[in-house]
Short mmCIF file of C-alpha atoms and ligand atoms in Angstrom, two decimals:
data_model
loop_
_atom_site.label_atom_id
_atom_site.label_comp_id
_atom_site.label_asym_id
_atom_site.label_seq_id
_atom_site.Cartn_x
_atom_site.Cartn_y
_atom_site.Cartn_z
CA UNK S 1 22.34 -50.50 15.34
CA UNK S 2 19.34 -51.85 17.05
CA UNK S 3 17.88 -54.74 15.08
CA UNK S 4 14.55 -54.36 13.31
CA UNK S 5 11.82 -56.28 12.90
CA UNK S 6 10.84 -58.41 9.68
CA UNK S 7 7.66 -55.60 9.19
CA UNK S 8 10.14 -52.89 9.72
CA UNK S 9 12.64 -53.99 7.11
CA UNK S 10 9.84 -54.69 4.68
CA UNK S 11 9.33 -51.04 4.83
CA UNK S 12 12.73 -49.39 5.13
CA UNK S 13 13.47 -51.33 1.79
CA UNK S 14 9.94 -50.02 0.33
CA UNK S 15 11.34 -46.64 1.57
CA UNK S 16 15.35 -47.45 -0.45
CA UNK S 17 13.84 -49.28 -3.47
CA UNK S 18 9.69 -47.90 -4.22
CA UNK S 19 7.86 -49.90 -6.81
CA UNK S 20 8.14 -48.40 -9.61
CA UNK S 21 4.54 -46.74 -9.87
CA UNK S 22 6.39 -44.81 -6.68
CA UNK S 23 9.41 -43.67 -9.24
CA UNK S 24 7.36 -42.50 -11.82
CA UNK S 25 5.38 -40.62 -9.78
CA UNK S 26 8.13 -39.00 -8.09
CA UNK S 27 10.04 -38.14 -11.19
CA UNK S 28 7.01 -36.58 -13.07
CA UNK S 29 6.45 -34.40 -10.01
CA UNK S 30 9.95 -33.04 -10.12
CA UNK S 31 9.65 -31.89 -13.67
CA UNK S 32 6.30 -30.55 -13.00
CA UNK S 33 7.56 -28.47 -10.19
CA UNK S 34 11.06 -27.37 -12.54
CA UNK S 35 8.64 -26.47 -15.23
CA UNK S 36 6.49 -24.38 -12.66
CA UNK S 37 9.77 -22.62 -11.40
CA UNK S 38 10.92 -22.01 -14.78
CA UNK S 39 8.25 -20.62 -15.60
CA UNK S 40 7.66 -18.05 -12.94
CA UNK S 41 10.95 -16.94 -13.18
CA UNK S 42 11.16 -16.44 -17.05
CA UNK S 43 8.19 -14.34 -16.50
CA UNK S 44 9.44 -12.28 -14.11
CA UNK S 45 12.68 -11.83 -16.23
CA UNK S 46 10.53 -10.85 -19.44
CA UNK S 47 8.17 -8.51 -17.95
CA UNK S 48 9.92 -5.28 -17.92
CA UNK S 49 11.00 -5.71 -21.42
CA UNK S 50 7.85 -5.66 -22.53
CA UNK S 51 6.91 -2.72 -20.31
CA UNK S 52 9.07 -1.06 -22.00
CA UNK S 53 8.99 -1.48 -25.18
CA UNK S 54 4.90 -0.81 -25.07
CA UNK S 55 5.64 2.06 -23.15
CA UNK S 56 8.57 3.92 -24.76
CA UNK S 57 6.98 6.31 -27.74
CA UNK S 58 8.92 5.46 -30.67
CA UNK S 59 11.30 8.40 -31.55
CA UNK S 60 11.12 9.79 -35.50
CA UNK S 61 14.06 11.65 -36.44
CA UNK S 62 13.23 14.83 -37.22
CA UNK S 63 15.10 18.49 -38.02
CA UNK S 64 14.55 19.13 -34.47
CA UNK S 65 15.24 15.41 -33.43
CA UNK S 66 13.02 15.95 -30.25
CA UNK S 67 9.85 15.17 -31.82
CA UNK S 68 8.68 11.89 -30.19
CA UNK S 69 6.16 9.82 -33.00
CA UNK S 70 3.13 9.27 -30.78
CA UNK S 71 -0.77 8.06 -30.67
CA UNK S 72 -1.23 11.76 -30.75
CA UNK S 73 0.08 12.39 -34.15
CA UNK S 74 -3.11 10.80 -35.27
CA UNK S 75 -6.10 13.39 -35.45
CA UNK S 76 -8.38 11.51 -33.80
CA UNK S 77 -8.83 10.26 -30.19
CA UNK S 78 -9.11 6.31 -28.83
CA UNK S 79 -7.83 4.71 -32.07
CA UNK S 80 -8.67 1.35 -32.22
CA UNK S 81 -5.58 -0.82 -31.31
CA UNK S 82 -3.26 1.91 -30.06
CA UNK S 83 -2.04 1.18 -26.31
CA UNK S 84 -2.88 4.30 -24.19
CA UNK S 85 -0.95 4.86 -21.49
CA UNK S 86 -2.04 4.46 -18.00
CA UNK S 87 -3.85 7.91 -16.61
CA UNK S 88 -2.25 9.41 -13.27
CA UNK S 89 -2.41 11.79 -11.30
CA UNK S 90 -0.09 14.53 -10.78
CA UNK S 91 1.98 14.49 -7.32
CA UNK S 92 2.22 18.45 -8.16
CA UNK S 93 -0.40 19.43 -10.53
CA UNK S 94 -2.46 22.27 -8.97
CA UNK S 95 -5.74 21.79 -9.39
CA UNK S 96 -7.74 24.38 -7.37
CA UNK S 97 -7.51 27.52 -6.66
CA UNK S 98 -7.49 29.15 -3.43
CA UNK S 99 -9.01 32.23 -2.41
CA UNK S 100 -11.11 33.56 0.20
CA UNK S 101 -13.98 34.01 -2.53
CA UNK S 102 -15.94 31.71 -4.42
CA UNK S 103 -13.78 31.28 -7.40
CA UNK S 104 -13.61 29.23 -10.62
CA UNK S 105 -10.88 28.79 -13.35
CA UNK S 106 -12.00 27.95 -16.57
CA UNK S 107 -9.00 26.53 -19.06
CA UNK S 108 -9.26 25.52 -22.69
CA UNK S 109 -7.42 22.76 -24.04
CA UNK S 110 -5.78 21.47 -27.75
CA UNK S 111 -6.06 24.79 -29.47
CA UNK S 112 -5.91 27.07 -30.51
CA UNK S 113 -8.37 26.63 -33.51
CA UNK S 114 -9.65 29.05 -36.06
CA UNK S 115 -12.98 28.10 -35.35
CA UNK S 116 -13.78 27.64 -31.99
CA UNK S 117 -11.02 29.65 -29.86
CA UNK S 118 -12.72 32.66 -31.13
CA UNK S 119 -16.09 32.09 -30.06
CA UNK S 120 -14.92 31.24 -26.86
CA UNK S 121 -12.76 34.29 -26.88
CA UNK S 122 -15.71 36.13 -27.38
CA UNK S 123 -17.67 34.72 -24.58
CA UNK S 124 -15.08 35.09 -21.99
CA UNK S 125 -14.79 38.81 -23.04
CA UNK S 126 -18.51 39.29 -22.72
CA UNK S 127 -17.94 38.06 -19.07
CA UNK S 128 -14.72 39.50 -18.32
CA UNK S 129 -13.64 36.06 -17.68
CA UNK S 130 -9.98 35.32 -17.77
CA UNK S 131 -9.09 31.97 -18.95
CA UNK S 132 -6.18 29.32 -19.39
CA UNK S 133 -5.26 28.07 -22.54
CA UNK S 134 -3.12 25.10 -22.85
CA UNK S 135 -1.98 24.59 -26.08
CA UNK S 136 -0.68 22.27 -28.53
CA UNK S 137 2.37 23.59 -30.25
CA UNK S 138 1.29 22.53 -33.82
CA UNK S 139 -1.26 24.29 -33.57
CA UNK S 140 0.31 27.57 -32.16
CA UNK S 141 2.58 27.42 -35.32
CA UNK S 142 -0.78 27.06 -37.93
CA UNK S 143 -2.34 30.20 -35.83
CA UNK S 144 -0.10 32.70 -34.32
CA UNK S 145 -2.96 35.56 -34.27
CA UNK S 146 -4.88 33.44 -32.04
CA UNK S 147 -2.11 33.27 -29.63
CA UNK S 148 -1.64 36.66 -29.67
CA UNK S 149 -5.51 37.44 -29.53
CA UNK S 150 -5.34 34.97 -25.85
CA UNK S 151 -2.50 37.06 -24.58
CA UNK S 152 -3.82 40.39 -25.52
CA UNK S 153 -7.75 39.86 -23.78
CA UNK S 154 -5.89 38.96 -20.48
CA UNK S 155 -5.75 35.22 -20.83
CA UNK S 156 -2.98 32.73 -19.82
CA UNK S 157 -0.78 30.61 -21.64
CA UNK S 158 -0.21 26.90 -21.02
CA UNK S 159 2.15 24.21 -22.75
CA UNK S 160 0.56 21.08 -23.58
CA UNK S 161 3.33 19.31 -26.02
CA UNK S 162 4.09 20.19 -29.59
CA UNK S 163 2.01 17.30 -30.77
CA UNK S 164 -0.29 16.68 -27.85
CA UNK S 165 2.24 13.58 -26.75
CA UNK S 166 0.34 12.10 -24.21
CA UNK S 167 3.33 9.60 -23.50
CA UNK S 168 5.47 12.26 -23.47
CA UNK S 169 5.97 11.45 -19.10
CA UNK S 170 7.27 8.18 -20.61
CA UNK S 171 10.31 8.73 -22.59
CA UNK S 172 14.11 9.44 -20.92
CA UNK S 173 14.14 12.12 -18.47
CA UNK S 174 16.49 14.17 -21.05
CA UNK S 175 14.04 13.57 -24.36
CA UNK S 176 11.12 14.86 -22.17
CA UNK S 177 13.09 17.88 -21.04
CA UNK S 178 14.44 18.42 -24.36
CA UNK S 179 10.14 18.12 -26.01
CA UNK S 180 9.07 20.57 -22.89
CA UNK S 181 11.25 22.94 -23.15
CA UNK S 182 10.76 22.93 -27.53
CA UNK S 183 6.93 23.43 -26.92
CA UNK S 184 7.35 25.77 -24.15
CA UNK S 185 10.09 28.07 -26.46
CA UNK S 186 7.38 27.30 -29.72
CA UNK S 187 5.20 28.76 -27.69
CA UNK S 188 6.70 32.00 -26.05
CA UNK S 189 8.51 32.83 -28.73
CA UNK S 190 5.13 34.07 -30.98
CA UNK S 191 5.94 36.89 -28.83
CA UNK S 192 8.86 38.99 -29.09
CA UNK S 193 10.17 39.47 -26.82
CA UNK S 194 9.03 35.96 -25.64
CA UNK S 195 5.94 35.67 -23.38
CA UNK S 196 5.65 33.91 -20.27
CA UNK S 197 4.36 30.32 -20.04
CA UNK S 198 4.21 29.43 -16.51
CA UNK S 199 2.27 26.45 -16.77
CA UNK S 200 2.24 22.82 -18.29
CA UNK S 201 -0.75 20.29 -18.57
CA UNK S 202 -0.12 16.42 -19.54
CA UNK S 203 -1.99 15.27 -22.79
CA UNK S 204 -5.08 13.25 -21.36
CA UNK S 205 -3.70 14.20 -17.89
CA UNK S 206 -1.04 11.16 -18.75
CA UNK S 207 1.33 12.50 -15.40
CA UNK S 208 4.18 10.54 -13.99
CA UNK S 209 6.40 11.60 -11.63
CA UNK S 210 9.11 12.28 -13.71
CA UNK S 211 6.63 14.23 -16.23
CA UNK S 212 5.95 16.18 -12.56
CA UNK S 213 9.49 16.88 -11.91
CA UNK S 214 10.67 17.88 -15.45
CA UNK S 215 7.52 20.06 -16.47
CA UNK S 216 8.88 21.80 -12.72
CA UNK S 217 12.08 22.34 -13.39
CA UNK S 218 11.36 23.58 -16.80
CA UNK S 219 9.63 26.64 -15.06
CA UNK S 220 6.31 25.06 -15.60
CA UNK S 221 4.17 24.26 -12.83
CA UNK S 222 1.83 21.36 -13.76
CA UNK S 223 -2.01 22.40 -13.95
CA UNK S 224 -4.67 20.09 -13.32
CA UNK S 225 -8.12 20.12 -12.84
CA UNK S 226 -11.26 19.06 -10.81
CA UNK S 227 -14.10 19.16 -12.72
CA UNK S 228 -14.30 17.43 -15.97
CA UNK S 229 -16.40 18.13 -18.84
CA UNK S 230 -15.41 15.47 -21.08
CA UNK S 231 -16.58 17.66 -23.54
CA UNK S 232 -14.73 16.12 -26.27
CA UNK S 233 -16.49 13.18 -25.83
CA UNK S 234 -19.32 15.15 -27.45
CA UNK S 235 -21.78 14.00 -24.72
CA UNK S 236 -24.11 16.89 -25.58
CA UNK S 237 -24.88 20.24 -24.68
CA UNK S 238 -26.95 19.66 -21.76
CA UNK S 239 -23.97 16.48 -20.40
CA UNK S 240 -21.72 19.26 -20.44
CA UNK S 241 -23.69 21.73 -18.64
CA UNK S 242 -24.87 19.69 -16.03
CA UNK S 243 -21.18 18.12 -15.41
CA UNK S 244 -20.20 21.34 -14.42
CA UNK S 245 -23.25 22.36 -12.30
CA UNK S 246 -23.34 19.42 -10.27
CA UNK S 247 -19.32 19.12 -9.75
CA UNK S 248 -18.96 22.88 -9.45
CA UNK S 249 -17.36 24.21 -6.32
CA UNK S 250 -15.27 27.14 -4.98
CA UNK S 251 -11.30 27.26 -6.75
CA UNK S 252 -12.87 24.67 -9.29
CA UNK S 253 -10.40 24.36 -12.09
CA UNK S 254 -12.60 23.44 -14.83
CA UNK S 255 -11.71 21.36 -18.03
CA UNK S 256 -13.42 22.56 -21.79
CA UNK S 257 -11.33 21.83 -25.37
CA UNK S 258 -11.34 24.79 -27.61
CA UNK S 259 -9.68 22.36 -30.08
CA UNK S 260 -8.69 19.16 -31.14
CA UNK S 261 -11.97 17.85 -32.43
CA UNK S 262 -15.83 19.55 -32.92
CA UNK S 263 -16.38 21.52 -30.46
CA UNK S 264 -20.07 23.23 -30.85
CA UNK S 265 -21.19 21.47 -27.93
CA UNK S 266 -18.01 23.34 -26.10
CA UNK S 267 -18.52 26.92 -27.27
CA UNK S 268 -22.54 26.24 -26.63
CA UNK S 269 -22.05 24.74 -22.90
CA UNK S 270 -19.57 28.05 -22.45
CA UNK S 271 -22.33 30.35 -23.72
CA UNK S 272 -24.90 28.29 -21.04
CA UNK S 273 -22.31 28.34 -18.38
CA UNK S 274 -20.78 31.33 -17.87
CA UNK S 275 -23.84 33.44 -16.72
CA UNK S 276 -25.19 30.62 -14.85
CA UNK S 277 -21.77 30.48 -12.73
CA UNK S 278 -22.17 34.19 -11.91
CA UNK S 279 -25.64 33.96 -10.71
CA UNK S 280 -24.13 31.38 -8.38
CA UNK S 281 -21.59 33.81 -6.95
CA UNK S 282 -18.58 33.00 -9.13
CA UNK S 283 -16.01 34.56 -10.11
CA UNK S 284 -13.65 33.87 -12.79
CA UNK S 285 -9.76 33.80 -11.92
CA UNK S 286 -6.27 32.29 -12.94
CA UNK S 287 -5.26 28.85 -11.13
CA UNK S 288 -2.59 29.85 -8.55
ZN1 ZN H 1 -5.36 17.83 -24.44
#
């Protein structure tokens, strides 16, 4: 080994043997960086079980024992404090319709109810406009004559959960079949022998891709939308209105409530709406 000089030993040993301010500082920044790591990784390790457990509806046992316990059970909407689940769209959902004419789909959701489905029964008569009606199976079971009133004036009928579950695309692939194809039966079977229910619609359009692939295989092809009222927001007559005149457009699939709150504003927007859309050339159809 080549010899070194006095200055180069000086530092080699400074290098083997630091003052201690050297140590300390050394040690504290390998605990610092074992905390950081720690850390990061413990984070990473907890994060889907809190996913999940935020996530994942709590299940009540019931007679049925497919009845998920969800935000939905409470009447109203946007409860303070109660995690909603992230909206998104459908990979399937159809959400025009397409024809050669300038066509527009109206569809009614969280009914039926005794006092608004009528009216709007009786408007869409007036216009000969068929409708969609997706419907919330507790409510199918308090009014059976409404569901058959829908099906007799030419309308359609579309599941949208038993209890308007919008985690329902959420819980194990097998629960959510099990809830889809309880609403869908609830549903059909106020008709003997049972009618057909072709169609499913997410609560709050809450899709995921299972929600997609179940509602599919169930026989139910997932309906969408593309113009929004947010009529149960109760924005107003006019709001309403005007959302639908200015986001109008051929195979619009328009979005009104016939239920699950007031709806005056609804039935009074309808009552606006329907002749205006027919001055404008529409007509009213089915979604494909
Ligand atoms: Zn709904």
């Amino acid at each position: 080994m080549r010899m070194l000089t006095p200055r180069q030993r000086i530092i080699l040993r400074q290098i083997v043997s630091p003052p201690y301010i050297y140590r300390w500082a050394g040690l504290l920044t390998t605990v610092g960086l074992i905390v950081g790591v720690a850390t990061v990784v413990l984070a990473d390790v907890g994060a889907p079980t809190v996913l999940a457990t935020s996530q994942g509806p709590a299940v009540a046992s019931s007679a049925t024992g497919i009845r998920a316990r969800t935000v939905e059970d409470a009447p109203a909407r946007g409860l303070p404090g109660v995690a909603r689940p992230a909206i998104t769209a459908s990979r399937l959902a159809v959400t025009s319709t397409t024809t050669e004419r300038p066509t527009v789909a109206l569809t009614f959701d969280d009914g039926p109810n005794s006092l608004y489905t009528p009216q709007v029964l009786d408007l869409l008569a007036q216009y000969r406009a068929p409708a969609t009606f997706c419907m919330v199976g507790d409510q199918v079971a308090v009014h059976p004559d409404l569901v058959h009133r829908v099906v007799d004036e030419g309308h359609r009928l579309c599941d949208h959960t038993m209890t308007h579950d919008a985690t329902v695309g959420y819980n194990d692939v097998d629960l959510m079949g099990r809830q889809l194809a309880f609403s869908r039966t609830s549903l059909a079977g106020v008709f003997a022998p049972p009618a057909p229910v072709d169609y499913f619609r997410a609560p709050e359009g809450a899709w995921t891709p299972a929600l997609d692939e179940v509602s599919a295989r169930s026989g139910m092809r997932p309906l969408g939308w593309s113009v929004d009222t947010l009529d149960w927001t109760q924005p107003g007559v006019a709001a309403i209105v005007a959302s639908v005149q200015q986001q109008v457009h051929p195979g619009a699939i328009i979005l009104f409530h016939d239920g699950g709150g007031p709806r005056e504003q609804t039935v009074e927007a309808v009552r606006q709406l329907l002749p205006w859309l027919q001055e404008q050339g529409y007509t009213f159809t089915l979604p494909n």
